[in-house]
Coordinates of C-alpha atoms and ligand atoms in Angstrom, one line a residue:
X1 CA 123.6 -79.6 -13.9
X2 CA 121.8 -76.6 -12.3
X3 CA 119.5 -75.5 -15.2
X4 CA 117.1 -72.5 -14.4
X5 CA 113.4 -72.3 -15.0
X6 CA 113.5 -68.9 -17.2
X7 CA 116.2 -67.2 -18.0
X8 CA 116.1 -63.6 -20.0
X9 CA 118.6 -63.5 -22.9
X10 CA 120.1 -60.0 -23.0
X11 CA 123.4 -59.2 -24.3
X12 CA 125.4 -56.4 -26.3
X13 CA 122.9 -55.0 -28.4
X14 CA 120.7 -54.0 -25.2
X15 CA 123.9 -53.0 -23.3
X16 CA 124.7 -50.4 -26.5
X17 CA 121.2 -49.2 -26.6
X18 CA 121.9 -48.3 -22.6
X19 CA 124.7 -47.0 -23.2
X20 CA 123.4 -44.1 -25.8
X21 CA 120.7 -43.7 -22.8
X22 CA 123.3 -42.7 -20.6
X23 CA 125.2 -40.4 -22.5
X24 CA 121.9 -38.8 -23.0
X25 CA 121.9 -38.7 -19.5
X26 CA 117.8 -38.8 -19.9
X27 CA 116.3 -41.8 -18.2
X28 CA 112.9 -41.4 -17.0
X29 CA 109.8 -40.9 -19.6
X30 CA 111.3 -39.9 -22.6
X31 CA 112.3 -40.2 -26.4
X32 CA 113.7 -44.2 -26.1
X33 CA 109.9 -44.6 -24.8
X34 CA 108.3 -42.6 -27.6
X35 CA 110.9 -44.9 -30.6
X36 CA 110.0 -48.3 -28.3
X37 CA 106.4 -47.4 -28.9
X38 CA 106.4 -46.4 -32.4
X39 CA 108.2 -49.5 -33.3
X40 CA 105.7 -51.3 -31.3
X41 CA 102.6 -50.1 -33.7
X42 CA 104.7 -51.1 -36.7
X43 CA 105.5 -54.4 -35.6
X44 CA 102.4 -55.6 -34.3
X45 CA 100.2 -53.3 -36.5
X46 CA 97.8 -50.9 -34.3
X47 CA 97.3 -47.5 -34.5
X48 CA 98.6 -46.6 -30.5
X49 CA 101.1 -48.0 -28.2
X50 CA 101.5 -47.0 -24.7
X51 CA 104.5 -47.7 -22.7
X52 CA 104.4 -48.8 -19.1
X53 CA 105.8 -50.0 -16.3
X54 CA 103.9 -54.3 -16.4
X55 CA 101.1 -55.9 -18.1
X56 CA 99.6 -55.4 -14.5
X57 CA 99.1 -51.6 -14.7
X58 CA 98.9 -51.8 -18.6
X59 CA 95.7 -54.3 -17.9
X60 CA 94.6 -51.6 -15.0
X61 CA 94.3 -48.7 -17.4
X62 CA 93.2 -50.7 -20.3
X63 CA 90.0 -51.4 -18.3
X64 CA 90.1 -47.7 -17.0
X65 CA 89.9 -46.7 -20.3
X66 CA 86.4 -47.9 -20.5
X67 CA 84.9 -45.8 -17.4
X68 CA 82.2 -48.5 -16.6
X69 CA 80.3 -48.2 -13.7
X70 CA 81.6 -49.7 -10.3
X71 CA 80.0 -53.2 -9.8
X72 CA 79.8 -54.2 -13.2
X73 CA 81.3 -57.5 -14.9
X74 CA 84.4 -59.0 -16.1
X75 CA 84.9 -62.1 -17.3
X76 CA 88.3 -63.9 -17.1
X77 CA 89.8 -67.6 -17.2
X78 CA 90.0 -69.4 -13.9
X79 CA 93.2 -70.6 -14.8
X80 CA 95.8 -67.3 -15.5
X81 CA 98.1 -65.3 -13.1
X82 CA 96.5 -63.1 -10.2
X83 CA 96.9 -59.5 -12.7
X84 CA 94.1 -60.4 -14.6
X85 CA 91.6 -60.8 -11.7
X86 CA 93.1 -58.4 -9.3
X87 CA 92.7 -55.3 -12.3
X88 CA 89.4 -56.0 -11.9
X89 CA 88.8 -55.2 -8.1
X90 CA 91.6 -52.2 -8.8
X91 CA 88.2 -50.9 -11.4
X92 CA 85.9 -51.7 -8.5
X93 CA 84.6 -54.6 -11.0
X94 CA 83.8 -58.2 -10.1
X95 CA 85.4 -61.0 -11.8
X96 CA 83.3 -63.7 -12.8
X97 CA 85.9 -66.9 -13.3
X98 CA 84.9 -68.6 -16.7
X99 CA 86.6 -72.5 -16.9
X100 CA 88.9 -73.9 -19.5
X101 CA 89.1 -75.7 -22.4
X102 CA 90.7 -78.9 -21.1
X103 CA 92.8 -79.6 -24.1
X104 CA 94.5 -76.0 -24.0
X105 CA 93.7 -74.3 -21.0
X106 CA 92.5 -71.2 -22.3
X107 CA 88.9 -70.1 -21.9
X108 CA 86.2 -72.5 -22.4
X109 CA 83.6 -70.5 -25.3
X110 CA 81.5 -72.6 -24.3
X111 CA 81.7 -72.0 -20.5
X112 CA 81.8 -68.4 -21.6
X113 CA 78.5 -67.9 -23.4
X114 CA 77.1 -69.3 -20.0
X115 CA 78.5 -67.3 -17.6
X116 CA 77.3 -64.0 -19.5
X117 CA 74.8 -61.8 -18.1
X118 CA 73.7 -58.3 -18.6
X119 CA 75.8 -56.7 -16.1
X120 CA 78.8 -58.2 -17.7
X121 CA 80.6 -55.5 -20.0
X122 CA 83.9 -56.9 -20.3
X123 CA 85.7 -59.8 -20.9
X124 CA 89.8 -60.8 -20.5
X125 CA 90.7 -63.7 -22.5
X126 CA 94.4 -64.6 -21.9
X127 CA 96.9 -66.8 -24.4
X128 CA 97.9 -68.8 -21.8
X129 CA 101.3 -70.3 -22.3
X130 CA 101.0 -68.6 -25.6
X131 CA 98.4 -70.9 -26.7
X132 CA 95.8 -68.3 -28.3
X133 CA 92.1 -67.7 -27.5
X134 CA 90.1 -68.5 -30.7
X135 CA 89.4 -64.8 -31.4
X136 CA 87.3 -64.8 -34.1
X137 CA 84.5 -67.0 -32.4
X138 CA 85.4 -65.0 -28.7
X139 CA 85.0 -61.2 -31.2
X140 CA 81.7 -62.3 -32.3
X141 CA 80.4 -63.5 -29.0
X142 CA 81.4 -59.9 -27.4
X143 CA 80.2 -58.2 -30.3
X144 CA 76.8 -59.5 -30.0
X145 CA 76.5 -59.3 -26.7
X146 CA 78.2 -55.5 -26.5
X147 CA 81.4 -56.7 -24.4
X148 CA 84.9 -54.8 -25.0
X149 CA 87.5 -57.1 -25.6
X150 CA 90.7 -56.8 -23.3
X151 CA 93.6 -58.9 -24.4
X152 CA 95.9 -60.0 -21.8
X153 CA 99.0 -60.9 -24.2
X154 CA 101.5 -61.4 -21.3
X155 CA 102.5 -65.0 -22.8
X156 CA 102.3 -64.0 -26.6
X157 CA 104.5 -61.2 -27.6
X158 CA 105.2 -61.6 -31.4
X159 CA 102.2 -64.3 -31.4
X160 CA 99.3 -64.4 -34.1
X161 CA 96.4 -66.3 -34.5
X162 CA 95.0 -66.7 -38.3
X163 CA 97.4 -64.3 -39.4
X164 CA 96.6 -61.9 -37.3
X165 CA 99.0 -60.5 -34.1
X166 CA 97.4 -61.5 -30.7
X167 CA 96.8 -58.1 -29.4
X168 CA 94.9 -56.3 -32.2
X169 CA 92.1 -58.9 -32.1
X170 CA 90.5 -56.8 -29.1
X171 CA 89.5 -53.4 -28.3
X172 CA 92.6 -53.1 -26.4
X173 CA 96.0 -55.2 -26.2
X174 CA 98.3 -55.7 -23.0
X175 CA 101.8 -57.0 -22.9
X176 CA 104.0 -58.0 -20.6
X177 CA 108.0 -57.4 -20.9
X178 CA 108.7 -58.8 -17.7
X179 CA 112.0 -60.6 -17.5
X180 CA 110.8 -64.1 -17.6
X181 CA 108.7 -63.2 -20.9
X182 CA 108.7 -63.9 -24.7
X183 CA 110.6 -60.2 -24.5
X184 CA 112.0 -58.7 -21.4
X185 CA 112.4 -54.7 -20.7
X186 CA 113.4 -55.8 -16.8
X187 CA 110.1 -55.4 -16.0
X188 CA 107.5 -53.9 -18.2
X189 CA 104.2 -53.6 -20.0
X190 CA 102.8 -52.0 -23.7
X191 CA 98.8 -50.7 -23.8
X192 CA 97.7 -51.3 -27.6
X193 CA 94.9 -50.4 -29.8
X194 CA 93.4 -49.3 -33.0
X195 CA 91.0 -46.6 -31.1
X196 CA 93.3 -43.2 -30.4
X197 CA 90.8 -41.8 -28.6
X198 CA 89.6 -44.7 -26.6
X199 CA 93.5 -44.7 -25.0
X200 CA 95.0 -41.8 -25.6
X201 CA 93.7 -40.9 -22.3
X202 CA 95.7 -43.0 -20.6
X203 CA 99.0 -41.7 -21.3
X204 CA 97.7 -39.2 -18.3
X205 CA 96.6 -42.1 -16.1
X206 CA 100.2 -43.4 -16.2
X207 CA 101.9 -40.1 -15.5
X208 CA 100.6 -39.0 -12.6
X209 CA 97.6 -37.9 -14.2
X210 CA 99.8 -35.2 -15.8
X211 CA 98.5 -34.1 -19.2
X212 CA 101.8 -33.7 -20.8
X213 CA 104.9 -35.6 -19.7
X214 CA 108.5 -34.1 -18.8
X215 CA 110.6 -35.1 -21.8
X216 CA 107.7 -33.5 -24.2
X217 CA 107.4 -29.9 -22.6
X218 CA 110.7 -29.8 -22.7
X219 CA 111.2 -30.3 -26.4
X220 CA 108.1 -28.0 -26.8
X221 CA 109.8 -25.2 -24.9
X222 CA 112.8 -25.2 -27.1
X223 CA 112.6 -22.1 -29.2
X224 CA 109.5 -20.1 -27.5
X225 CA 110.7 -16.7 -26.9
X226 CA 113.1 -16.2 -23.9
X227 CA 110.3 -14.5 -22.0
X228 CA 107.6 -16.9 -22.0
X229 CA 107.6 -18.9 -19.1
X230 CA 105.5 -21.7 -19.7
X231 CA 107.5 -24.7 -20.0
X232 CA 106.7 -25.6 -16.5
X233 CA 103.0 -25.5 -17.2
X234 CA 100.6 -28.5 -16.9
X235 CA 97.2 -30.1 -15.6
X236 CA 96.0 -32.6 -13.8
X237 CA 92.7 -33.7 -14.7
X238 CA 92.8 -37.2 -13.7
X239 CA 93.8 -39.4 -10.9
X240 CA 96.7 -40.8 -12.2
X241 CA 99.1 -43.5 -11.3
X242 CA 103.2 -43.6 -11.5
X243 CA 103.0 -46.6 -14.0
X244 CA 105.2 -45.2 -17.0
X245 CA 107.7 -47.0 -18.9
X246 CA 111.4 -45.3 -18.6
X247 CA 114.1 -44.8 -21.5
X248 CA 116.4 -47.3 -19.2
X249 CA 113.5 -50.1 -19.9
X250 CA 112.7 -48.9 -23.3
X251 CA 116.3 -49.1 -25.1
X252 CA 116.1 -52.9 -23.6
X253 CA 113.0 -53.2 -25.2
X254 CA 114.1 -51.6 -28.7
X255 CA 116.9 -54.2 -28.9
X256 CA 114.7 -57.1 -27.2
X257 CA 112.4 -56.3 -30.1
X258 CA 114.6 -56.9 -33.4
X259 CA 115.5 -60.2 -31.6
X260 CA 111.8 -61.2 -30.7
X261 CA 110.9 -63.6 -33.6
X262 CA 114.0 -65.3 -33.7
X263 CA 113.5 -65.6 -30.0
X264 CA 110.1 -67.1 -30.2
X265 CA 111.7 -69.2 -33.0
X266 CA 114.5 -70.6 -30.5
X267 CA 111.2 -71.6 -27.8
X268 CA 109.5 -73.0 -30.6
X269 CA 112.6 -75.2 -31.5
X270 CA 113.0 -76.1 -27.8
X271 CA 109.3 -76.9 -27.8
X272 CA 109.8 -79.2 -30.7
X273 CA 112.5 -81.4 -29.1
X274 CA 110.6 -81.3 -25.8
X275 CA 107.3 -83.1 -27.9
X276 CA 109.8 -85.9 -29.4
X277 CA 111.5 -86.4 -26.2
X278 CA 108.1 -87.2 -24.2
X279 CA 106.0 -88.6 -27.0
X280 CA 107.3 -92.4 -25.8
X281 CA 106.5 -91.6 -22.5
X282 CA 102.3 -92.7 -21.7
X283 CA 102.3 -91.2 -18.3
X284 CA 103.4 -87.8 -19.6
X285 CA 100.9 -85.4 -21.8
X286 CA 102.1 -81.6 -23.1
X287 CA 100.5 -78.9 -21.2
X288 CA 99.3 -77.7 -23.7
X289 CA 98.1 -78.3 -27.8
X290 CA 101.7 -76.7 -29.1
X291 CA 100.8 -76.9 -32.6
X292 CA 98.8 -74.8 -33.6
X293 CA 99.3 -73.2 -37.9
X294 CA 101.1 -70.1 -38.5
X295 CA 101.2 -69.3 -34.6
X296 CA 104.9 -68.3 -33.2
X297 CA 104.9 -67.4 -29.6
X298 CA 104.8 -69.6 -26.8
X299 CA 106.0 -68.8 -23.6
X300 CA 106.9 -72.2 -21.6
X301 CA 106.5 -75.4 -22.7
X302 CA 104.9 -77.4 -19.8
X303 CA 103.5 -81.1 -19.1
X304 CA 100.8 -83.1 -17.7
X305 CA 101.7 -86.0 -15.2
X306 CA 99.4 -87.2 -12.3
X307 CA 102.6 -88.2 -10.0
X308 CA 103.3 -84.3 -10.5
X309 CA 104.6 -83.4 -6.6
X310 CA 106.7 -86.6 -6.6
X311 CA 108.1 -85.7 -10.3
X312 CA 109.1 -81.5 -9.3
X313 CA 111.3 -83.6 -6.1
X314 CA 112.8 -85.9 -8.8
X315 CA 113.6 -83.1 -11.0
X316 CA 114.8 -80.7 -8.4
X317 CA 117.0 -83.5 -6.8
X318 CA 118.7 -83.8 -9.9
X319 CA 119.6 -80.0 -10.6
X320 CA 116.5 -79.2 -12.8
X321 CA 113.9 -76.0 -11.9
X322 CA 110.5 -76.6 -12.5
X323 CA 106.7 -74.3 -12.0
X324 CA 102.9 -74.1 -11.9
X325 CA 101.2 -72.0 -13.9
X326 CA 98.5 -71.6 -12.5
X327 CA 96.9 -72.7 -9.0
X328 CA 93.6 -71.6 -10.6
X329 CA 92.6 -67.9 -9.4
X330 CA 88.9 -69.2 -7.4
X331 CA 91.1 -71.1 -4.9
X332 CA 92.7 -67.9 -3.5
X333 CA 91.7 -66.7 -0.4
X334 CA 91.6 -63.0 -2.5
X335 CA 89.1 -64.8 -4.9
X336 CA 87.3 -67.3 -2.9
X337 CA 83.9 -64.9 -2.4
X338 CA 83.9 -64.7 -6.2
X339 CA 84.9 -68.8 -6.9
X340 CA 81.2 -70.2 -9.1
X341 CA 82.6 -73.4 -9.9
X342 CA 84.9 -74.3 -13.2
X343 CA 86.1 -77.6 -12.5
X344 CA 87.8 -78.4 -15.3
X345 CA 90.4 -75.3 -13.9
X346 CA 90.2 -77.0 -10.5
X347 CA 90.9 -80.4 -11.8
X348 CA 93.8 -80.1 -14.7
X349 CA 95.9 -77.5 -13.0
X350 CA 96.9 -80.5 -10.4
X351 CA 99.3 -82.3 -13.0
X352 CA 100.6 -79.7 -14.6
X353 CA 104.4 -78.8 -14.9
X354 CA 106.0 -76.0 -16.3
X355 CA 109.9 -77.2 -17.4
X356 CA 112.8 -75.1 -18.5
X357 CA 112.3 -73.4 -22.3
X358 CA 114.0 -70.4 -22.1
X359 CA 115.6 -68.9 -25.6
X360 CA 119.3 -70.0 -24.2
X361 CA 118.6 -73.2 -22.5
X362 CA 121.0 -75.6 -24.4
X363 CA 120.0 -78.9 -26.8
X364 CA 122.2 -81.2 -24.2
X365 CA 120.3 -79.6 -21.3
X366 CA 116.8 -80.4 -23.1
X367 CA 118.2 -83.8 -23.6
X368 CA 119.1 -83.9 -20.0
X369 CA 116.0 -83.0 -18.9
X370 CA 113.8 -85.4 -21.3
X371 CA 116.5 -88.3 -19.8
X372 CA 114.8 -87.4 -16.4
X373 CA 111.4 -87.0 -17.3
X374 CA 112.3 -90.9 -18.3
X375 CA 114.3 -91.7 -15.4
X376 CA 111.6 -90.9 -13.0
X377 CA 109.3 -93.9 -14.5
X378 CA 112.2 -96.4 -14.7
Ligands
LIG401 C1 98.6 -63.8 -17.8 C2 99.4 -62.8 -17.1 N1 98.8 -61.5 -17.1 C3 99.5 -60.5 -16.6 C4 100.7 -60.7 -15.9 C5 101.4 -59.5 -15.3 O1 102.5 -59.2 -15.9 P1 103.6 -58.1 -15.3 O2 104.5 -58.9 -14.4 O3 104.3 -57.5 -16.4 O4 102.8 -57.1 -14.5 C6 101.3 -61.9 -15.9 C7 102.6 -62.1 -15.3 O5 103.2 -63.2 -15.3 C8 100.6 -63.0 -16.5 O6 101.1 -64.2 -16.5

């Protein structure tokens, strides 16, 4: 056996959705973007959906978006990958690592309320693994102490947490359609909100700084009188960045997206006989709580064993891929000036595994795997 650690699962309905993008001949920023988008809002339910290129630069402009002055605070988990941080020294921010809850790995509230000050103005909680942040205590703590609310959603596409989709819990909602994630566009990212004019703006900031994109002066120019010249006419008001989605990455996402909940039903499933396989084993714990009501979206499924370097040999040596997510963020050289403690982050992250889950890993390779999960302690 040689299984694989992620896997995307793309097929004919993304290759006919390419194909009408390359009889249009139109693949930069254009209409498959502005469709991908729309169907975005609908499915998730926010007002505005901007397309671009990660969950990196969609996290970059999200905190953009709020202008704050150079210096200030953001608060983010200890344990997530280096995006989350490393937006905040692109906003000439400084992170201020909060720890996690030990059971799920998400942000500690606790450890949060804290680690607030005044000059903190934002925080970034993050569904790790898909496991969500309990939003409605995290809403009420920002609220009262006048922090926006950045979601970092790149585990969670399709997720909700009490019956509400991750993403429209915040101020502002990232994604990630990376090809490893719940939903892949190749690589890829979606802004969200329920505040037009808070990111509106940033359609500018990921073009370039351009106030109006190629595709839609086009369209606009169709029909002016054959002697005005103007099609060619924009401003920059902004420094901009080259972080747009294209129509390539969007007609993935389109057909990615009618498959998305019966995708994150296929991980759930996986998830499932990953619990009853390991339940017998003592020296083996989930990564995380993977049970939580009415939620849908988990991105790996992942365990906790103290042997864990000797276990990721056993496993390799017999075919199967395994991960870390996440050598927590304060032990980076990058955030080292920045590291104030958590270590519940620096202790738990030492056992943890992340095993194959992808949407077409197959029930006798999940069998396989659980037989050497059990193998190892025979
Ligand atoms: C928590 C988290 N945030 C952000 C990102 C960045 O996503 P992207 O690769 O789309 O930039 C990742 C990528 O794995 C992630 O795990």
């Amino acid at each position: 056996m040689d299984i694989r650690l992620f896997k995307p699962s793309v097929g004919k309905e993304e290759l006919e959705n390419l194909k009408a993008v390359f009889d249009r001949a139109w693949l930069g920023l254009g209409p498959m973007v502005s469709q991908f988008e729309d169907e975005w809002c609908r499915y998730i339910g926010c007002k505005i959906s901007i397309g671009v290129n990660s969950a990196t630069a969609a996290l970059h402009l999200a905190l953009t978006a709020f202008q704050f002055p150079a210096g200030k605070k953001v608060l983010v988990p200890a344990i997530t990958f280096t995006s989350t941080a490393s937006v905040v020294l692109y906003n000439r921010l400084t992170p201020v690592f909060v720890d996690v809850d030990p059971d799920t790995t998400v942000m500690d509230m606790d450890d949060l309320r804290s680690k607030i000050d005044p000059d903190c103005v934002a925080v970034i909680p993050v569904h790790n693994a898909g496991y969500p942040v309990p939003m409605n205590e995290l809403m009420a703590l920002a609220d009262q102490h006048h922090l926006k609310v950045i979601e970092d959603c790149a585990h969670c596409a399709g997720g909700s947490y009490k019956g509400k989709k991750l993403g429209t819990w915040g101020h502002i909602g990232c994604f990630s359609f990376e090809e490893k994630k719940c939903m892949t566009t190749g690589d890829g990212g979606m802004i969200c909100s329920d505040d037009p004019e808070l990111i509106e703006p940033l359609r500018a900031y990921r073009w370039v700084g351009i106030d109006k994109d190629t595709w839609r002066r086009a369209e606009s120019a169709k029909g002016r009188q054959e002697n005005e010249a103007l099609h060619w006419h924009y401003e920059i008001s902004v420094l901009g960045y080259k972080y747009n989605m294209n129509d390539i990455m969007a007609a993935i996402g389109l057909a990615q997206l009618k498959k998305l909940d019966a995708m994150n039903a296929r991980r759930r499933a996986i998830i499932g006989k990953y619990l009853d396989g390991i339940k017998d084993i003592p020296a083996i714990s989930p990564y995380t709580k993977y049970s939580i009501e009415g939620h849908e979206a988990y991105w790996f499924f992942g365990i906790r064993c103290k042997q864990r370097d000797e276990m990721i040999i056993h496993l390799k040596n017999n075919g199967i891929a395994t991960g870390v997510h996440f050598y927590p963020l304060p032990l980076h050289p990058l955030f080292k000036p920045y590291d104030n403690g958590c270590p519940m982050a620096k202790n738990i992250w030492k056992t943890f595994i992340t095993l194959p889950s992808h949407v077409d890993l197959k029930d006798d390779e999940i069998a396989y795997v659980i037989e050497n999960l059990q193998g190892f302690f025979k």
